[in-house]
Amino acid sequence: MVRIPLTSTERERGRRLGQLLRDARGEESMVEIAARAGLSAETVRKIETGRAPTPSFFTIAALAGALGISLDMINELLAPQSRSA
């Protein structure tokens, strides 16, 4: 299966998601968050570092639940920035 290259917008959104998750995790260990979310620590690491910039909805939902943040908040923070004319 051939993957279509990610756009710069998708890569930037992945970077912002990773930063959001790192900020929300704070001092908690990546392993603890991964275990609460039912994910591997490597999956969380890849998302946080931007190496997996387009995780599935269910992965994001699991991380949001483990971190105690709402999907609405994630959506708002990751929405494309509107440009004023």
mmCIF file of N, CA, C and O in Angstrom:
data_model
loop_
_atom_site.group_PDB
_atom_site.id
_atom_site.type_symbol
_atom_site.label_atom_id
_atom_site.label_comp_id
_atom_site.label_asym_id
_atom_site.label_seq_id
_atom_site.Cartn_x
_atom_site.Cartn_y
_atom_site.Cartn_z
ATOM 1 N N MET A 1 0.843 -1.177 0.000
ATOM 2 C CA MET A 1 0.000 0.000 0.000
ATOM 3 C C MET A 1 0.893 1.246 0.000
ATOM 4 O O MET A 1 1.790 1.379 0.808
ATOM 5 N N VAL A 2 0.629 2.124 -0.907
ATOM 6 C CA VAL A 2 1.394 3.364 -1.018
ATOM 7 C C VAL A 2 0.712 4.445 -0.195
ATOM 8 O O VAL A 2 -0.499 4.636 -0.288
ATOM 9 N N ARG A 3 1.484 5.114 0.615
ATOM 10 C CA ARG A 3 0.938 6.206 1.429
ATOM 11 C C ARG A 3 1.115 7.522 0.706
ATOM 12 O O ARG A 3 2.185 7.809 0.168
ATOM 13 N N ILE A 4 0.086 8.318 0.748
ATOM 14 C CA ILE A 4 0.151 9.666 0.185
ATOM 15 C C ILE A 4 0.927 10.540 1.166
ATOM 16 O O ILE A 4 0.657 10.506 2.371
ATOM 17 N N PRO A 5 1.899 11.295 0.705
ATOM 18 C CA PRO A 5 2.676 12.158 1.608
ATOM 19 C C PRO A 5 1.762 13.145 2.348
ATOM 20 O O PRO A 5 0.772 13.630 1.793
ATOM 21 N N LEU A 6 2.123 13.401 3.578
ATOM 22 C CA LEU A 6 1.362 14.356 4.380
ATOM 23 C C LEU A 6 1.611 15.776 3.893
ATOM 24 O O LEU A 6 2.707 16.111 3.456
ATOM 25 N N THR A 7 0.577 16.578 4.021
ATOM 26 C CA THR A 7 0.724 17.984 3.675
ATOM 27 C C THR A 7 1.423 18.711 4.817
ATOM 28 O O THR A 7 1.512 18.207 5.942
ATOM 29 N N SER A 8 1.892 19.900 4.543
ATOM 30 C CA SER A 8 2.530 20.689 5.601
ATOM 31 C C SER A 8 1.529 21.007 6.699
ATOM 32 O O SER A 8 1.891 21.073 7.876
ATOM 33 N N THR A 9 0.259 21.171 6.341
ATOM 34 C CA THR A 9 -0.789 21.435 7.336
ATOM 35 C C THR A 9 -0.964 20.235 8.255
ATOM 36 O O THR A 9 -1.087 20.394 9.479
ATOM 37 N N GLU A 10 -0.965 19.030 7.694
ATOM 38 C CA GLU A 10 -1.104 17.823 8.514
ATOM 39 C C GLU A 10 0.103 17.644 9.433
ATOM 40 O O GLU A 10 -0.056 17.280 10.604
ATOM 41 N N ARG A 11 1.296 17.900 8.921
ATOM 42 C CA ARG A 11 2.493 17.791 9.761
ATOM 43 C C ARG A 11 2.466 18.825 10.889
ATOM 44 O O ARG A 11 2.813 18.524 12.030
ATOM 45 N N GLU A 12 2.030 20.044 10.593
ATOM 46 C CA GLU A 12 1.943 21.089 11.625
ATOM 47 C C GLU A 12 0.893 20.734 12.671
ATOM 48 O O GLU A 12 1.117 20.930 13.862
ATOM 49 N N ARG A 13 -0.235 20.220 12.234
ATOM 50 C CA ARG A 13 -1.275 19.804 13.178
ATOM 51 C C ARG A 13 -0.743 18.684 14.077
ATOM 52 O O ARG A 13 -1.004 18.661 15.274
ATOM 53 N N GLY A 14 0.031 17.757 13.510
ATOM 54 C CA GLY A 14 0.643 16.693 14.307
ATOM 55 C C GLY A 14 1.619 17.235 15.328
ATOM 56 O O GLY A 14 1.683 16.765 16.466
ATOM 57 N N ARG A 15 2.396 18.242 14.921
ATOM 58 C CA ARG A 15 3.328 18.882 15.854
ATOM 59 C C ARG A 15 2.587 19.543 17.006
ATOM 60 O O ARG A 15 2.952 19.421 18.164
ATOM 61 N N ARG A 16 1.482 20.242 16.670
ATOM 62 C CA ARG A 16 0.683 20.910 17.708
ATOM 63 C C ARG A 16 0.022 19.888 18.631
ATOM 64 O O ARG A 16 -0.072 20.110 19.841
ATOM 65 N N LEU A 17 -0.446 18.767 18.071
ATOM 66 C CA LEU A 17 -1.037 17.718 18.905
ATOM 67 C C LEU A 17 0.005 17.181 19.872
ATOM 68 O O LEU A 17 -0.276 17.016 21.064
ATOM 69 N N GLY A 18 1.198 16.905 19.376
ATOM 70 C CA GLY A 18 2.265 16.409 20.244
ATOM 71 C C GLY A 18 2.575 17.369 21.374
ATOM 72 O O GLY A 18 2.719 16.964 22.530
ATOM 73 N N GLN A 19 2.655 18.658 21.061
ATOM 74 C CA GLN A 19 2.931 19.671 22.083
ATOM 75 C C GLN A 19 1.793 19.734 23.101
ATOM 76 O O GLN A 19 2.035 19.814 24.307
ATOM 77 N N LEU A 20 0.563 19.686 22.627
ATOM 78 C CA LEU A 20 -0.605 19.698 23.517
ATOM 79 C C LEU A 20 -0.553 18.518 24.483
ATOM 80 O O LEU A 20 -0.772 18.684 25.691
ATOM 81 N N LEU A 21 -0.256 17.329 23.970
ATOM 82 C CA LEU A 21 -0.207 16.147 24.821
ATOM 83 C C LEU A 21 0.942 16.224 25.818
ATOM 84 O O LEU A 21 0.770 15.860 26.984
ATOM 85 N N ARG A 22 2.102 16.696 25.389
ATOM 86 C CA ARG A 22 3.226 16.864 26.328
ATOM 87 C C ARG A 22 2.871 17.846 27.435
ATOM 88 O O ARG A 22 3.143 17.605 28.604
ATOM 89 N N ASP A 23 2.252 18.964 27.059
ATOM 90 C CA ASP A 23 1.859 19.964 28.053
ATOM 91 C C ASP A 23 0.839 19.389 29.030
ATOM 92 O O ASP A 23 0.930 19.621 30.239
ATOM 93 N N ALA A 24 -0.139 18.653 28.514
ATOM 94 C CA ALA A 24 -1.183 18.080 29.374
ATOM 95 C C ALA A 24 -0.610 17.002 30.290
ATOM 96 O O ALA A 24 -1.064 16.823 31.415
ATOM 97 N N ARG A 25 0.387 16.278 29.815
ATOM 98 C CA ARG A 25 1.005 15.208 30.608
ATOM 99 C C ARG A 25 1.815 15.786 31.755
ATOM 100 O O ARG A 25 1.868 15.214 32.844
ATOM 101 N N GLY A 26 2.408 16.940 31.545
ATOM 102 C CA GLY A 26 3.187 17.593 32.604
ATOM 103 C C GLY A 26 4.308 16.702 33.095
ATOM 104 O O GLY A 26 5.110 16.203 32.321
ATOM 105 N N GLU A 27 4.347 16.482 34.395
ATOM 106 C CA GLU A 27 5.405 15.686 35.020
ATOM 107 C C GLU A 27 5.089 14.199 35.044
ATOM 108 O O GLU A 27 5.922 13.397 35.471
ATOM 109 N N GLU A 28 3.888 13.827 34.614
ATOM 110 C CA GLU A 28 3.534 12.408 34.622
ATOM 111 C C GLU A 28 4.374 11.654 33.606
ATOM 112 O O GLU A 28 4.732 12.181 32.558
ATOM 113 N N SER A 29 4.643 10.419 33.909
ATOM 114 C CA SER A 29 5.453 9.609 33.003
ATOM 115 C C SER A 29 4.652 9.208 31.765
ATOM 116 O O SER A 29 3.441 8.967 31.826
ATOM 117 N N MET A 30 5.341 9.144 30.649
ATOM 118 C CA MET A 30 4.733 8.717 29.397
ATOM 119 C C MET A 30 4.192 7.290 29.534
ATOM 120 O O MET A 30 3.140 6.960 28.993
ATOM 121 N N VAL A 31 4.897 6.466 30.282
ATOM 122 C CA VAL A 31 4.488 5.072 30.484
ATOM 123 C C VAL A 31 3.162 5.010 31.250
ATOM 124 O O VAL A 31 2.280 4.214 30.909
ATOM 125 N N GLU A 32 3.019 5.860 32.263
ATOM 126 C CA GLU A 32 1.773 5.880 33.045
ATOM 127 C C GLU A 32 0.589 6.309 32.173
ATOM 128 O O GLU A 32 -0.480 5.694 32.226
ATOM 129 N N ILE A 33 0.778 7.349 31.374
ATOM 130 C CA ILE A 33 -0.293 7.833 30.495
ATOM 131 C C ILE A 33 -0.639 6.769 29.464
ATOM 132 O O ILE A 33 -1.814 6.500 29.200
ATOM 133 N N ALA A 34 0.376 6.149 28.885
ATOM 134 C CA ALA A 34 0.150 5.106 27.885
ATOM 135 C C ALA A 34 -0.647 3.952 28.487
ATOM 136 O O ALA A 34 -1.605 3.461 27.865
ATOM 137 N N ALA A 35 -0.295 3.531 29.691
ATOM 138 C CA ALA A 35 -0.996 2.429 30.345
ATOM 139 C C ALA A 35 -2.454 2.793 30.612
ATOM 140 O O ALA A 35 -3.362 1.986 30.359
ATOM 141 N N ARG A 36 -2.698 4.009 31.108
ATOM 142 C CA ARG A 36 -4.086 4.442 31.361
ATOM 143 C C ARG A 36 -4.896 4.506 30.074
ATOM 144 O O ARG A 36 -6.092 4.247 30.071
ATOM 145 N N ALA A 37 -4.231 4.859 28.972
ATOM 146 C CA ALA A 37 -4.926 4.982 27.691
ATOM 147 C C ALA A 37 -5.036 3.645 26.963
ATOM 148 O O ALA A 37 -5.727 3.556 25.946
ATOM 149 N N GLY A 38 -4.343 2.618 27.452
ATOM 150 C CA GLY A 38 -4.355 1.330 26.783
ATOM 151 C C GLY A 38 -3.516 1.320 25.511
ATOM 152 O O GLY A 38 -3.806 0.592 24.563
ATOM 153 N N LEU A 39 -2.462 2.133 25.505
ATOM 154 C CA LEU A 39 -1.571 2.253 24.352
ATOM 155 C C LEU A 39 -0.156 1.901 24.772
ATOM 156 O O LEU A 39 0.164 1.873 25.955
ATOM 157 N N SER A 40 0.691 1.679 23.791
ATOM 158 C CA SER A 40 2.100 1.451 24.111
ATOM 159 C C SER A 40 2.778 2.800 24.338
ATOM 160 O O SER A 40 2.363 3.825 23.775
ATOM 161 N N ALA A 41 3.819 2.772 25.144
ATOM 162 C CA ALA A 41 4.583 4.001 25.371
ATOM 163 C C ALA A 41 5.202 4.472 24.061
ATOM 164 O O ALA A 41 5.324 5.678 23.830
ATOM 165 N N GLU A 42 5.565 3.544 23.187
ATOM 166 C CA GLU A 42 6.157 3.926 21.899
ATOM 167 C C GLU A 42 5.152 4.683 21.039
ATOM 168 O O GLU A 42 5.509 5.652 20.364
ATOM 169 N N THR A 43 3.886 4.290 21.077
ATOM 170 C CA THR A 43 2.847 5.014 20.326
ATOM 171 C C THR A 43 2.727 6.445 20.845
ATOM 172 O O THR A 43 2.692 7.391 20.064
ATOM 173 N N VAL A 44 2.682 6.589 22.149
ATOM 174 C CA VAL A 44 2.583 7.924 22.746
ATOM 175 C C VAL A 44 3.821 8.744 22.382
ATOM 176 O O VAL A 44 3.714 9.915 22.011
ATOM 177 N N ARG A 45 4.993 8.129 22.456
ATOM 178 C CA ARG A 45 6.236 8.824 22.106
ATOM 179 C C ARG A 45 6.195 9.317 20.662
ATOM 180 O O ARG A 45 6.549 10.454 20.370
ATOM 181 N N LYS A 46 5.747 8.468 19.753
ATOM 182 C CA LYS A 46 5.685 8.855 18.339
ATOM 183 C C LYS A 46 4.721 10.022 18.122
ATOM 184 O O LYS A 46 5.000 10.918 17.335
ATOM 185 N N ILE A 47 3.596 10.000 18.813
ATOM 186 C CA ILE A 47 2.628 11.091 18.663
ATOM 187 C C ILE A 47 3.203 12.380 19.245
ATOM 188 O O ILE A 47 3.137 13.437 18.625
ATOM 189 N N GLU A 48 3.794 12.288 20.439
ATOM 190 C CA GLU A 48 4.328 13.479 21.091
ATOM 191 C C GLU A 48 5.482 14.110 20.313
ATOM 192 O O GLU A 48 5.671 15.315 20.371
ATOM 193 N N THR A 49 6.237 13.300 19.598
ATOM 194 C CA THR A 49 7.388 13.834 18.863
ATOM 195 C C THR A 49 7.040 14.175 17.419
ATOM 196 O O THR A 49 7.892 14.673 16.679
ATOM 197 N N GLY A 50 5.814 13.907 17.009
ATOM 198 C CA GLY A 50 5.399 14.232 15.649
ATOM 199 C C GLY A 50 5.734 13.169 14.625
ATOM 200 O O GLY A 50 5.483 13.341 13.440
ATOM 201 N N ARG A 51 6.311 12.042 15.056
ATOM 202 C CA ARG A 51 6.620 10.961 14.125
ATOM 203 C C ARG A 51 5.361 10.227 13.686
ATOM 204 O O ARG A 51 5.397 9.500 12.692
ATOM 205 N N ALA A 52 4.267 10.385 14.415
ATOM 206 C CA ALA A 52 2.967 9.825 14.037
ATOM 207 C C ALA A 52 1.975 10.989 14.074
ATOM 208 O O ALA A 52 1.200 11.137 15.016
ATOM 209 N N PRO A 53 2.002 11.863 13.054
ATOM 210 C CA PRO A 53 1.231 13.100 13.096
ATOM 211 C C PRO A 53 -0.268 12.943 12.847
ATOM 212 O O PRO A 53 -1.018 13.874 13.064
ATOM 213 N N THR A 54 -0.715 11.753 12.427
ATOM 214 C CA THR A 54 -2.146 11.573 12.142
ATOM 215 C C THR A 54 -2.679 10.325 12.849
ATOM 216 O O THR A 54 -3.123 9.376 12.200
ATOM 217 N N PRO A 55 -2.662 10.318 14.191
ATOM 218 C CA PRO A 55 -3.192 9.159 14.908
ATOM 219 C C PRO A 55 -4.697 9.038 14.702
ATOM 220 O O PRO A 55 -5.372 10.017 14.375
ATOM 221 N N SER A 56 -5.208 7.840 14.912
ATOM 222 C CA SER A 56 -6.644 7.620 14.734
ATOM 223 C C SER A 56 -7.449 8.374 15.796
ATOM 224 O O SER A 56 -6.941 8.720 16.865
ATOM 225 N N PHE A 57 -8.714 8.580 15.487
ATOM 226 C CA PHE A 57 -9.617 9.240 16.428
ATOM 227 C C PHE A 57 -9.627 8.500 17.765
ATOM 228 O O PHE A 57 -9.588 9.109 18.833
ATOM 229 N N PHE A 58 -9.683 7.168 17.711
ATOM 230 C CA PHE A 58 -9.781 6.378 18.934
ATOM 231 C C PHE A 58 -8.516 6.491 19.774
ATOM 232 O O PHE A 58 -8.587 6.485 21.003
ATOM 233 N N THR A 59 -7.371 6.642 19.151
ATOM 234 C CA THR A 59 -6.124 6.845 19.885
ATOM 235 C C THR A 59 -6.133 8.203 20.570
ATOM 236 O O THR A 59 -5.782 8.318 21.751
ATOM 237 N N ILE A 60 -6.565 9.221 19.860
ATOM 238 C CA ILE A 60 -6.656 10.555 20.449
ATOM 239 C C ILE A 60 -7.669 10.561 21.597
ATOM 240 O O ILE A 60 -7.419 11.140 22.655
ATOM 241 N N ALA A 61 -8.806 9.895 21.399
ATOM 242 C CA ALA A 61 -9.829 9.834 22.452
ATOM 243 C C ALA A 61 -9.294 9.126 23.689
ATOM 244 O O ALA A 61 -9.553 9.564 24.822
ATOM 245 N N ALA A 62 -8.538 8.048 23.501
ATOM 246 C CA ALA A 62 -7.974 7.327 24.642
ATOM 247 C C ALA A 62 -6.978 8.199 25.398
ATOM 248 O O ALA A 62 -6.981 8.235 26.632
ATOM 249 N N LEU A 63 -6.136 8.921 24.669
ATOM 250 C CA LEU A 63 -5.179 9.816 25.323
ATOM 251 C C LEU A 63 -5.880 10.966 26.037
ATOM 252 O O LEU A 63 -5.503 11.337 27.151
ATOM 253 N N ALA A 64 -6.905 11.516 25.408
ATOM 254 C CA ALA A 64 -7.661 12.601 26.049
ATOM 255 C C ALA A 64 -8.266 12.122 27.364
ATOM 256 O O ALA A 64 -8.187 12.819 28.383
ATOM 257 N N GLY A 65 -8.845 10.929 27.343
ATOM 258 C CA GLY A 65 -9.424 10.378 28.572
ATOM 259 C C GLY A 65 -8.372 10.161 29.650
ATOM 260 O O GLY A 65 -8.594 10.475 30.826
ATOM 261 N N ALA A 66 -7.224 9.632 29.256
ATOM 262 C CA ALA A 66 -6.149 9.373 30.215
ATOM 263 C C ALA A 66 -5.584 10.662 30.803
ATOM 264 O O ALA A 66 -5.137 10.690 31.950
ATOM 265 N N LEU A 67 -5.624 11.730 30.018
ATOM 266 C CA LEU A 67 -5.077 13.013 30.461
ATOM 267 C C LEU A 67 -6.136 13.928 31.084
ATOM 268 O O LEU A 67 -5.804 14.988 31.599
ATOM 269 N N GLY A 68 -7.400 13.533 30.985
ATOM 270 C CA GLY A 68 -8.466 14.351 31.558
ATOM 271 C C GLY A 68 -8.735 15.620 30.774
ATOM 272 O O GLY A 68 -9.091 16.644 31.354
ATOM 273 N N ILE A 69 -8.542 15.572 29.449
ATOM 274 C CA ILE A 69 -8.857 16.727 28.621
ATOM 275 C C ILE A 69 -9.960 16.353 27.636
ATOM 276 O O ILE A 69 -10.103 15.193 27.263
ATOM 277 N N SER A 70 -10.744 17.330 27.248
ATOM 278 C CA SER A 70 -11.881 17.048 26.373
ATOM 279 C C SER A 70 -11.468 17.022 24.904
ATOM 280 O O SER A 70 -10.526 17.706 24.491
ATOM 281 N N LEU A 71 -12.193 16.226 24.142
ATOM 282 C CA LEU A 71 -11.964 16.194 22.702
ATOM 283 C C LEU A 71 -12.308 17.541 22.077
ATOM 284 O O LEU A 71 -11.682 17.944 21.092
ATOM 285 N N ASP A 72 -13.275 18.241 22.643
ATOM 286 C CA ASP A 72 -13.614 19.580 22.138
ATOM 287 C C ASP A 72 -12.430 20.527 22.267
ATOM 288 O O ASP A 72 -12.144 21.310 21.368
ATOM 289 N N MET A 73 -11.732 20.438 23.393
ATOM 290 C CA MET A 73 -10.571 21.302 23.605
ATOM 291 C C MET A 73 -9.473 20.961 22.593
ATOM 292 O O MET A 73 -8.865 21.861 21.997
ATOM 293 N N ILE A 74 -9.238 19.673 22.384
ATOM 294 C CA ILE A 74 -8.227 19.259 21.405
ATOM 295 C C ILE A 74 -8.606 19.768 20.026
ATOM 296 O O ILE A 74 -7.773 20.324 19.310
ATOM 297 N N ASN A 75 -9.863 19.587 19.656
ATOM 298 C CA ASN A 75 -10.330 20.034 18.344
ATOM 299 C C ASN A 75 -10.139 21.536 18.179
ATOM 300 O O ASN A 75 -9.663 22.003 17.138
ATOM 301 N N GLU A 76 -10.485 22.280 19.202
ATOM 302 C CA GLU A 76 -10.352 23.735 19.129
ATOM 303 C C GLU A 76 -8.889 24.157 18.972
ATOM 304 O O GLU A 76 -8.569 25.032 18.167
ATOM 305 N N LEU A 77 -8.003 23.505 19.715
ATOM 306 C CA LEU A 77 -6.589 23.864 19.654
ATOM 307 C C LEU A 77 -5.919 23.422 18.362
ATOM 308 O O LEU A 77 -4.923 24.017 17.947
ATOM 309 N N LEU A 78 -6.469 22.398 17.711
ATOM 310 C CA LEU A 78 -5.857 21.885 16.485
ATOM 311 C C LEU A 78 -6.526 22.382 15.222
ATOM 312 O O LEU A 78 -6.046 22.127 14.114
ATOM 313 N N ALA A 79 -7.623 23.117 15.369
ATOM 314 C CA ALA A 79 -8.324 23.631 14.194
ATOM 315 C C ALA A 79 -7.416 24.594 13.446
ATOM 316 O O ALA A 79 -6.616 25.313 14.057
ATOM 317 N N PRO A 80 -7.512 24.608 12.119
ATOM 318 C CA PRO A 80 -6.692 25.556 11.353
ATOM 319 C C PRO A 80 -6.950 26.983 11.833
ATOM 320 O O PRO A 80 -8.081 27.347 12.142
ATOM 321 N N GLN A 81 -5.874 27.730 11.923
ATOM 322 C CA GLN A 81 -5.987 29.124 12.363
ATOM 323 C C GLN A 81 -6.659 29.939 11.266
ATOM 324 O O GLN A 81 -6.250 29.888 10.128
ATOM 325 N N SER A 82 -7.708 30.654 11.646
ATOM 326 C CA SER A 82 -8.366 31.500 10.643
ATOM 327 C C SER A 82 -7.524 32.740 10.428
ATOM 328 O O SER A 82 -6.911 33.266 11.348
ATOM 329 N N ARG A 83 -7.509 33.196 9.203
ATOM 330 C CA ARG A 83 -6.721 34.391 8.881
ATOM 331 C C ARG A 83 -7.657 35.553 8.616
ATOM 332 O O ARG A 83 -8.563 35.468 7.806
ATOM 333 N N SER A 84 -7.416 36.619 9.316
ATOM 334 C CA SER A 84 -8.241 37.830 9.140
ATOM 335 C C SER A 84 -7.753 38.607 7.938
ATOM 336 O O SER A 84 -6.546 38.708 7.692
ATOM 337 N N ALA A 85 -8.693 39.203 7.230
ATOM 338 C CA ALA A 85 -8.296 40.007 6.056
ATOM 339 C C ALA A 85 -8.132 41.455 6.458
ATOM 340 O O ALA A 85 -8.598 41.939 7.415
#
